[in-house]
PDB file of N, CA and C in Angstrom:
ATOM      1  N   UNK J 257      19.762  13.883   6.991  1.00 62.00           N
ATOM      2  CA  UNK J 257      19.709  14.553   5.716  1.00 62.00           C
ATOM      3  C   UNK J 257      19.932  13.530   4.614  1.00 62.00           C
ATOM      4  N   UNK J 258      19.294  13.672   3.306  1.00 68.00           N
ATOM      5  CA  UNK J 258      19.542  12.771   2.567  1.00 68.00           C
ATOM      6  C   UNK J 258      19.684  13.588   1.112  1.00 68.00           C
ATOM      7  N   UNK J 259      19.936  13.070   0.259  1.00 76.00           N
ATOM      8  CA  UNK J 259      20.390  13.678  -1.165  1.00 76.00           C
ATOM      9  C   UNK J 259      19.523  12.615  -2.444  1.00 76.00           C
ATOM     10  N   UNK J 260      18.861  13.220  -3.035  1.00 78.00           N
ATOM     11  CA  UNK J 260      18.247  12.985  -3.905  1.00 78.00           C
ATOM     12  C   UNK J 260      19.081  12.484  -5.070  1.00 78.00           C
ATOM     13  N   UNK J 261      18.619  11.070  -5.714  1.00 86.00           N
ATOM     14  CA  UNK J 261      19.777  11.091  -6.991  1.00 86.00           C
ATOM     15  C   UNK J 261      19.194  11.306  -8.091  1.00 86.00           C
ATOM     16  N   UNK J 262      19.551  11.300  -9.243  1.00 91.00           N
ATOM     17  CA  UNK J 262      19.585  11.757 -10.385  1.00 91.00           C
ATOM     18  C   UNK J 262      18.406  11.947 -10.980  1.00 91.00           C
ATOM     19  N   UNK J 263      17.035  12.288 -11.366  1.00 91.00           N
ATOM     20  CA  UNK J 263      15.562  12.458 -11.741  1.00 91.00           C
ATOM     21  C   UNK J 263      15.039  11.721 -10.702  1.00 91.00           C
ATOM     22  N   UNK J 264      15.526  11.754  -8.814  1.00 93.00           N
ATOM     23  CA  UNK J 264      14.500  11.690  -8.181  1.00 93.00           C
ATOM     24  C   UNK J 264      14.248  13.010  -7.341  1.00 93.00           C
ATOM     25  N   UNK J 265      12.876  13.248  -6.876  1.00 92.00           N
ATOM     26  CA  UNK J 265      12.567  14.536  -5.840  1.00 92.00           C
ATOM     27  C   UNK J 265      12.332  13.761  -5.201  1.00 92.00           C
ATOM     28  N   UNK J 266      12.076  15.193  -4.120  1.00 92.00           N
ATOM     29  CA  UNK J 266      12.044  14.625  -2.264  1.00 92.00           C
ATOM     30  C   UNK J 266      10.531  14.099  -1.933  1.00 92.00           C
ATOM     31  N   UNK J 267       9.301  14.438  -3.373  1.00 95.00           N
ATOM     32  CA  UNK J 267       8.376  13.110  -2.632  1.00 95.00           C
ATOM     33  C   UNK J 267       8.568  11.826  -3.132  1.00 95.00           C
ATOM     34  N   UNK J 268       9.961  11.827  -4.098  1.00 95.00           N
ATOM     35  CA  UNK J 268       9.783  10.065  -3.717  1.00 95.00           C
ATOM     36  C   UNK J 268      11.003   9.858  -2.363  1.00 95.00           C
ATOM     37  N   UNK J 269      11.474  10.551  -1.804  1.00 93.00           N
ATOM     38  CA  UNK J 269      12.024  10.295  -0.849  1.00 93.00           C
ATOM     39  C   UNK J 269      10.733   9.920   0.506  1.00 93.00           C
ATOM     40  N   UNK J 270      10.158  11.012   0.391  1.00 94.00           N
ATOM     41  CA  UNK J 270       9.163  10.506   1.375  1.00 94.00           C
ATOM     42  C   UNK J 270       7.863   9.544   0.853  1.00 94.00           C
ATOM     43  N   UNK J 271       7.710   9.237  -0.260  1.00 96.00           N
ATOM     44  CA  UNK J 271       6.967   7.703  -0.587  1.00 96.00           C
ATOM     45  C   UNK J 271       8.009   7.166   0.223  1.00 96.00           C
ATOM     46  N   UNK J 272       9.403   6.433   0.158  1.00 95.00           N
ATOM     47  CA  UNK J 272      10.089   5.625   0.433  1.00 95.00           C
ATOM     48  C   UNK J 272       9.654   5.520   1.702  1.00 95.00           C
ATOM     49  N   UNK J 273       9.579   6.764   2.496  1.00 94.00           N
ATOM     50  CA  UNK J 273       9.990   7.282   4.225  1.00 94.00           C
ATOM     51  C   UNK J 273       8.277   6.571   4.496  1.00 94.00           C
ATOM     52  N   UNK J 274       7.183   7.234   3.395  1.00 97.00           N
ATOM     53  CA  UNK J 274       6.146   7.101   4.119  1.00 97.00           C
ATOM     54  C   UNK J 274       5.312   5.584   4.358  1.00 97.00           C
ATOM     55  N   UNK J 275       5.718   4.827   3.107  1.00 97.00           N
ATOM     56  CA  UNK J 275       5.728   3.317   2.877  1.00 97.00           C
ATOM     57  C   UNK J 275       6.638   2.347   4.473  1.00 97.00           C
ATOM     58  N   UNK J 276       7.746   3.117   4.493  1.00 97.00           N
ATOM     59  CA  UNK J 276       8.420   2.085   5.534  1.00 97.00           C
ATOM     60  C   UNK J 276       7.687   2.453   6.851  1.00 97.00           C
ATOM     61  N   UNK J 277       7.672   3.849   7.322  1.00 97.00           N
ATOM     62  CA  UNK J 277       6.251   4.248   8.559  1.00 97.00           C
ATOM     63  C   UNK J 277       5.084   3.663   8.306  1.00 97.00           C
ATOM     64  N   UNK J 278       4.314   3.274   7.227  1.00 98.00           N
ATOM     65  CA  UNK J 278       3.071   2.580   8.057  1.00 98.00           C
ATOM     66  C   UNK J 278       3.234   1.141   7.994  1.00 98.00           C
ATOM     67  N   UNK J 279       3.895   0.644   7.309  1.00 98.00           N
ATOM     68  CA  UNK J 279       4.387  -0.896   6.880  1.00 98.00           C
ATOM     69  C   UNK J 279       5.618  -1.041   9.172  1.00 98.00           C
ATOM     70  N   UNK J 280       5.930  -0.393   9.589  1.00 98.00           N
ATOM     71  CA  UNK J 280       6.849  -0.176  10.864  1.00 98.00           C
ATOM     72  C   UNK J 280       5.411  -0.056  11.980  1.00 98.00           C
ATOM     73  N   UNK J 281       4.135   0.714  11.556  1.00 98.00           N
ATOM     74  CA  UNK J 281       3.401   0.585  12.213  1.00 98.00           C
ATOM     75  C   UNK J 281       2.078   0.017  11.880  1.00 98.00           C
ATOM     76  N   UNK J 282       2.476  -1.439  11.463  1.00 98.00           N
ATOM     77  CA  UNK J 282       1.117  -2.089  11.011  1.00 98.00           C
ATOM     78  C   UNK J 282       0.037  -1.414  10.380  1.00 98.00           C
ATOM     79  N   UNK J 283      -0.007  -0.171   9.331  1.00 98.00           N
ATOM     80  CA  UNK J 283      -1.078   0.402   8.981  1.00 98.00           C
ATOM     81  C   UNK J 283      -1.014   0.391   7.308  1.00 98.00           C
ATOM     82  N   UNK J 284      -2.243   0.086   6.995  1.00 96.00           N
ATOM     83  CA  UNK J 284      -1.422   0.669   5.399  1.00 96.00           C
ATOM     84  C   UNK J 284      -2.645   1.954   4.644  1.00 96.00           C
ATOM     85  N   UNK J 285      -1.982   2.443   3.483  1.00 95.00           N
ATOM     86  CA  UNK J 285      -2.039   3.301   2.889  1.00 95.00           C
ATOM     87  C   UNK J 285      -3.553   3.728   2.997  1.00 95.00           C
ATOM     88  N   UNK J 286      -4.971   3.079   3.091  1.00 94.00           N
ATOM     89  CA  UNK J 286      -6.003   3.659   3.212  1.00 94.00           C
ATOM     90  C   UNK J 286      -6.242   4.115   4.345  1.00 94.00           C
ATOM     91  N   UNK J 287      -5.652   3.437   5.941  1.00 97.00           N
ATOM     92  CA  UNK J 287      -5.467   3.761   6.765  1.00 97.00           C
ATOM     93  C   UNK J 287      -5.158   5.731   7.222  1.00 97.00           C
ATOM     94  N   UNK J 288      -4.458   6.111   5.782  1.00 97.00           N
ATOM     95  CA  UNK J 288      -4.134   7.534   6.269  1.00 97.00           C
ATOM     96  C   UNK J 288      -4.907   8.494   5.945  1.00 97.00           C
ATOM     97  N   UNK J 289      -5.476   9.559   6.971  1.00 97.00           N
ATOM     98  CA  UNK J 289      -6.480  10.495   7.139  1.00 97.00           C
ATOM     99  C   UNK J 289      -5.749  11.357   6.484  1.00 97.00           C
ATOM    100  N   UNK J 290      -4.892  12.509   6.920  1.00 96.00           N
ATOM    101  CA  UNK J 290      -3.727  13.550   6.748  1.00 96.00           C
ATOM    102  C   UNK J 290      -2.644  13.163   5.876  1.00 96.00           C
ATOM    103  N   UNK J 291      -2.027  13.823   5.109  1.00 96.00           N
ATOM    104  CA  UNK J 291      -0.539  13.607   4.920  1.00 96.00           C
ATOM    105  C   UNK J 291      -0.134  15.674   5.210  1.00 96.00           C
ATOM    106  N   UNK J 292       0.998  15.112   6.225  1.00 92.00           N
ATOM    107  CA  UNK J 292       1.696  16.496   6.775  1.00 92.00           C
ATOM    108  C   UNK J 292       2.903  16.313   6.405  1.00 92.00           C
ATOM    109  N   UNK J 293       3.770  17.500   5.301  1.00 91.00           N
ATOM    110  CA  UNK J 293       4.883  17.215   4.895  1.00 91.00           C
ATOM    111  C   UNK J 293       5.750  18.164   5.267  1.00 91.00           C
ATOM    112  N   UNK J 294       6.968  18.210   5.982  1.00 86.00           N
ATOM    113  CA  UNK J 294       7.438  19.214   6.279  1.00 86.00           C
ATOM    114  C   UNK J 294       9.135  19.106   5.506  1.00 86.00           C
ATOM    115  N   UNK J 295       9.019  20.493   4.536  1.00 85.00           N
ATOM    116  CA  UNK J 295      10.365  19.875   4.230  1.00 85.00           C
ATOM    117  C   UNK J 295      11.024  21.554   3.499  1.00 85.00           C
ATOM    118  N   UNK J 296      11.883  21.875   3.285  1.00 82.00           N
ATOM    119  CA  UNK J 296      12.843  22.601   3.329  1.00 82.00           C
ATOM    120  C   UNK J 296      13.216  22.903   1.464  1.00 82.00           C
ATOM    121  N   UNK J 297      13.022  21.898   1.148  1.00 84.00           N
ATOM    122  CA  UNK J 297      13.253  22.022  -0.612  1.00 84.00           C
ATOM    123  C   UNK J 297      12.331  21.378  -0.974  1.00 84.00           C
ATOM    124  N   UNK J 298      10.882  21.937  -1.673  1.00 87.00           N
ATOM    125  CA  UNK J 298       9.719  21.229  -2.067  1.00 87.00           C
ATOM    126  C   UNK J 298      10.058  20.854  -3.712  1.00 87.00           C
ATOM    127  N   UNK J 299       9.549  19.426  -3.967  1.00 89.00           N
ATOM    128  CA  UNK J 299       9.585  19.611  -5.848  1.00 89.00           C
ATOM    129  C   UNK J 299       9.657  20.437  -6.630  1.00 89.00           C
ATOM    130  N   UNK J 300       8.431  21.588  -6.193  1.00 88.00           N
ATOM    131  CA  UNK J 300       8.272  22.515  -7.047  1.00 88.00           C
ATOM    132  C   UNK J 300       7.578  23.480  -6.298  1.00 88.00           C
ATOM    133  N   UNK J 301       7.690  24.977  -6.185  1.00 86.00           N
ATOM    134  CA  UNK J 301       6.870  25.978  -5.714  1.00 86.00           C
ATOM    135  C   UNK J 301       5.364  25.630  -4.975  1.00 86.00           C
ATOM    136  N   UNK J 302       4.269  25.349  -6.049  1.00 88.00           N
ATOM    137  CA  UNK J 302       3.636  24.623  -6.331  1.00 88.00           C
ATOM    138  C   UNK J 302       2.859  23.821  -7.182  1.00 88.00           C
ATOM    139  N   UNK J 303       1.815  23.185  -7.441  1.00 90.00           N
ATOM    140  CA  UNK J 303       1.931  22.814  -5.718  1.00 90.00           C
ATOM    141  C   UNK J 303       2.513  22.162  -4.701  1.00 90.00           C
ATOM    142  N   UNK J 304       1.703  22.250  -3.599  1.00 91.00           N
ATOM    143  CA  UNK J 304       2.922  21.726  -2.828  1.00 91.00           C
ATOM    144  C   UNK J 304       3.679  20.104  -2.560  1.00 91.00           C
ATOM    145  N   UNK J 305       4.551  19.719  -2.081  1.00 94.00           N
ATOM    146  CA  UNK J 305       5.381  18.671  -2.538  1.00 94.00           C
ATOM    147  C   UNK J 305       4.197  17.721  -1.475  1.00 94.00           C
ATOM    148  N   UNK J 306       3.645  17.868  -0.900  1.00 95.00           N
ATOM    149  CA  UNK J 306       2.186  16.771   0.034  1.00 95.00           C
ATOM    150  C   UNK J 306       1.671  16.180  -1.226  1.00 95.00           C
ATOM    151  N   UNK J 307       1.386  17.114  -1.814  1.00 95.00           N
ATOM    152  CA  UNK J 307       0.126  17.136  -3.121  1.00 95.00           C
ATOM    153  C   UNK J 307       0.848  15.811  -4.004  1.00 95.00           C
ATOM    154  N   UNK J 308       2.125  16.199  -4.149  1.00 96.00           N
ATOM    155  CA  UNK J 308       2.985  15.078  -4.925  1.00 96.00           C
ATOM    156  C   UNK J 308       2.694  13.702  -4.500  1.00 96.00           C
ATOM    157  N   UNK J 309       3.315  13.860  -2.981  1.00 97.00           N
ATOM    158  CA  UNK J 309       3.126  12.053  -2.285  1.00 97.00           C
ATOM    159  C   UNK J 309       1.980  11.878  -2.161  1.00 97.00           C
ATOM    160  N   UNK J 310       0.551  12.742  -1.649  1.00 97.00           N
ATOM    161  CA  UNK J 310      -0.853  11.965  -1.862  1.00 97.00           C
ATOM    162  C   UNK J 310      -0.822  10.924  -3.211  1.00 97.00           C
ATOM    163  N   UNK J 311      -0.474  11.965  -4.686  1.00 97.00           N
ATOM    164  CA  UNK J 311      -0.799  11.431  -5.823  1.00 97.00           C
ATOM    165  C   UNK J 311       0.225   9.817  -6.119  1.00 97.00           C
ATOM    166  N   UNK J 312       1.236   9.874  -5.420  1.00 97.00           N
ATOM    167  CA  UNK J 312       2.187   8.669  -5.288  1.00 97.00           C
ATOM    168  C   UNK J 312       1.756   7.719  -4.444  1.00 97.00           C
ATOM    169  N   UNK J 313       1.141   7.887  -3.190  1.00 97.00           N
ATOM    170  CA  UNK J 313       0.730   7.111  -2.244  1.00 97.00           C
ATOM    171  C   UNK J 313      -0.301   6.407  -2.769  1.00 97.00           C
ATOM    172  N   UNK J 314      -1.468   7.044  -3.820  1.00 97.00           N
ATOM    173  CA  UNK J 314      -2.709   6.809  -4.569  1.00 97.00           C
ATOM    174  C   UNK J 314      -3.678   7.252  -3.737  1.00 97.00           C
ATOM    175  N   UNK J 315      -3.666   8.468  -3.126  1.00 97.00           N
ATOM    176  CA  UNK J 315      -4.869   8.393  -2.022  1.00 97.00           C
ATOM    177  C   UNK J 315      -5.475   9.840  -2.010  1.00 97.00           C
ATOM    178  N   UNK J 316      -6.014   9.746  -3.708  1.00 95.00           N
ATOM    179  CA  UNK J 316      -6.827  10.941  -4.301  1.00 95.00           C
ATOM    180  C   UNK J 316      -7.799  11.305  -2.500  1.00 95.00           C
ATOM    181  N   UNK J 317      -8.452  12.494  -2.678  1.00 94.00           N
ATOM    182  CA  UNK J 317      -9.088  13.193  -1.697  1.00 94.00           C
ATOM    183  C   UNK J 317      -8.596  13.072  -0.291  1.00 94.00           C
ATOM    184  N   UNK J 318      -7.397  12.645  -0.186  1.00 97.00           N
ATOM    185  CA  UNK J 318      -6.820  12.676   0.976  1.00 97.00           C
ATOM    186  C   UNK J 318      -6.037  14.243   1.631  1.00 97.00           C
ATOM    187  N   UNK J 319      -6.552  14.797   2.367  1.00 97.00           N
ATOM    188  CA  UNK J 319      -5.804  16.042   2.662  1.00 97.00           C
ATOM    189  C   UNK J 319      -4.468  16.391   2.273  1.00 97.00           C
ATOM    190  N   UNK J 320      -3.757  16.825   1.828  1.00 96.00           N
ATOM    191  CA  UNK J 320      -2.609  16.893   1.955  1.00 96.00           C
ATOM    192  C   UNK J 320      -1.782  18.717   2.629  1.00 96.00           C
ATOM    193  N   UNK J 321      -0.840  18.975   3.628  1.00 89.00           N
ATOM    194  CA  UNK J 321      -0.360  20.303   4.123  1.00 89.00           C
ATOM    195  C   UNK J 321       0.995  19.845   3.966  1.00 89.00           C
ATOM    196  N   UNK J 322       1.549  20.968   3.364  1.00 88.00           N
ATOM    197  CA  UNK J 322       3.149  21.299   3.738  1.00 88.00           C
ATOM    198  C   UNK J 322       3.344  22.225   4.451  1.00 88.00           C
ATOM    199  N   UNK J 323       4.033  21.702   5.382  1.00 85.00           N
ATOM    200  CA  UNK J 323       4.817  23.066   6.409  1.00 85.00           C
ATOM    201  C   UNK J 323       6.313  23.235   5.871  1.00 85.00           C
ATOM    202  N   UNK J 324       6.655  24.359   5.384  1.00 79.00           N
ATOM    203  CA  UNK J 324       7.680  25.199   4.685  1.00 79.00           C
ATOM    204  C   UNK J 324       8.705  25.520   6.001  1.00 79.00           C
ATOM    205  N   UNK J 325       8.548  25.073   7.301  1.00 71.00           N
ATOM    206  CA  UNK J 325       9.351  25.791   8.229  1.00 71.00           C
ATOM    207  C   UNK J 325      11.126  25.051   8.454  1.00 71.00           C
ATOM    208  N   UNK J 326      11.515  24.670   7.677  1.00 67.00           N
ATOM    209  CA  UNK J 326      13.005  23.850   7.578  1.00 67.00           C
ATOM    210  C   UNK J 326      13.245  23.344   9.119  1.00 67.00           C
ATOM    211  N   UNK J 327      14.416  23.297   9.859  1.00 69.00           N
ATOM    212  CA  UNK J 327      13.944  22.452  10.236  1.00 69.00           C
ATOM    213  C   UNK J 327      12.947  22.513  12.069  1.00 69.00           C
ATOM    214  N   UNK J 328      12.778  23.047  12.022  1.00 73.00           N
ATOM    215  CA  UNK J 328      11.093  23.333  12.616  1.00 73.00           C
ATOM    216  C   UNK J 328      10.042  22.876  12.267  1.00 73.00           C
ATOM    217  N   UNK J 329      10.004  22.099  11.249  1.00 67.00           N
ATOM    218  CA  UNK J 329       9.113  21.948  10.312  1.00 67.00           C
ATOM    219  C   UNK J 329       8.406  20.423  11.238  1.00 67.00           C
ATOM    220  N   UNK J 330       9.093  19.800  11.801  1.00 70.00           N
ATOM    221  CA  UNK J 330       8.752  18.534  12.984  1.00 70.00           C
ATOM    222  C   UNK J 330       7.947  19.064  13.656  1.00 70.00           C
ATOM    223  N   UNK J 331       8.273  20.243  14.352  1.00 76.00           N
ATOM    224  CA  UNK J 331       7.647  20.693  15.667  1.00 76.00           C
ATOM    225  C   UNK J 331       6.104  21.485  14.852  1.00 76.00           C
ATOM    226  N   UNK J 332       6.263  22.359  14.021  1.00 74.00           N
ATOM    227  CA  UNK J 332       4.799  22.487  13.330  1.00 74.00           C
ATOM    228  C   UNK J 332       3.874  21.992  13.396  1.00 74.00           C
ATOM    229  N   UNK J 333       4.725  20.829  12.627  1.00 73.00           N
ATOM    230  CA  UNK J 333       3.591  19.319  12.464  1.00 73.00           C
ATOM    231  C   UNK J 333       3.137  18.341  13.344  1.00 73.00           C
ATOM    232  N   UNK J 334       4.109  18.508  14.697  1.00 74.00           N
ATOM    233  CA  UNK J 334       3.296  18.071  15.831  1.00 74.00           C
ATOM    234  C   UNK J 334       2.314  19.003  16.251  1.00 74.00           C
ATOM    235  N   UNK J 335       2.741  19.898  16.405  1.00 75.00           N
ATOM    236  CA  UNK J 335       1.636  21.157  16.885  1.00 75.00           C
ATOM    237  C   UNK J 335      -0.084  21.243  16.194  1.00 75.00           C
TER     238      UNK J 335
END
């Protein structure tokens, strides 16, 4: 679990998360087909907090899904 500080949301938590995963698996940012976000407190209603990190990642027309299922929300997104 992590805590957001002061004017940050949870997609720059997962820029942070999603930058150190493909940089951990030799891939980078054009490399990604999907972004699947599963998370429990989204930025904002909508849209959804994916939509956020596509636009952070820079990777206009890139799919983006949030799964809303807390924490189930892993197993979703493997599924």
């Amino acid at each position: 679990r992590w805590v957001v500080a002061p004017g940050e949301t949870n997609s720059d938590l997962a820029l942070q998360a999603s930058e150190r995963a493909l940089h951990a698996a030799g891939l980078e940012k054009k490399d990604v087909d999907l972004i699947i976000l599963a998370t429990l407190s989204p930025d904002h209603d909508f849209p959804g907090t994916g939509c956020y990190l596509q636009a952070k990642l820079g990777l206009p027309g890139v799919p983006a899904l949030d799964i809303r299922q807390q924490c189930s929300g892993f197993l979703y997104g493997l599924s």
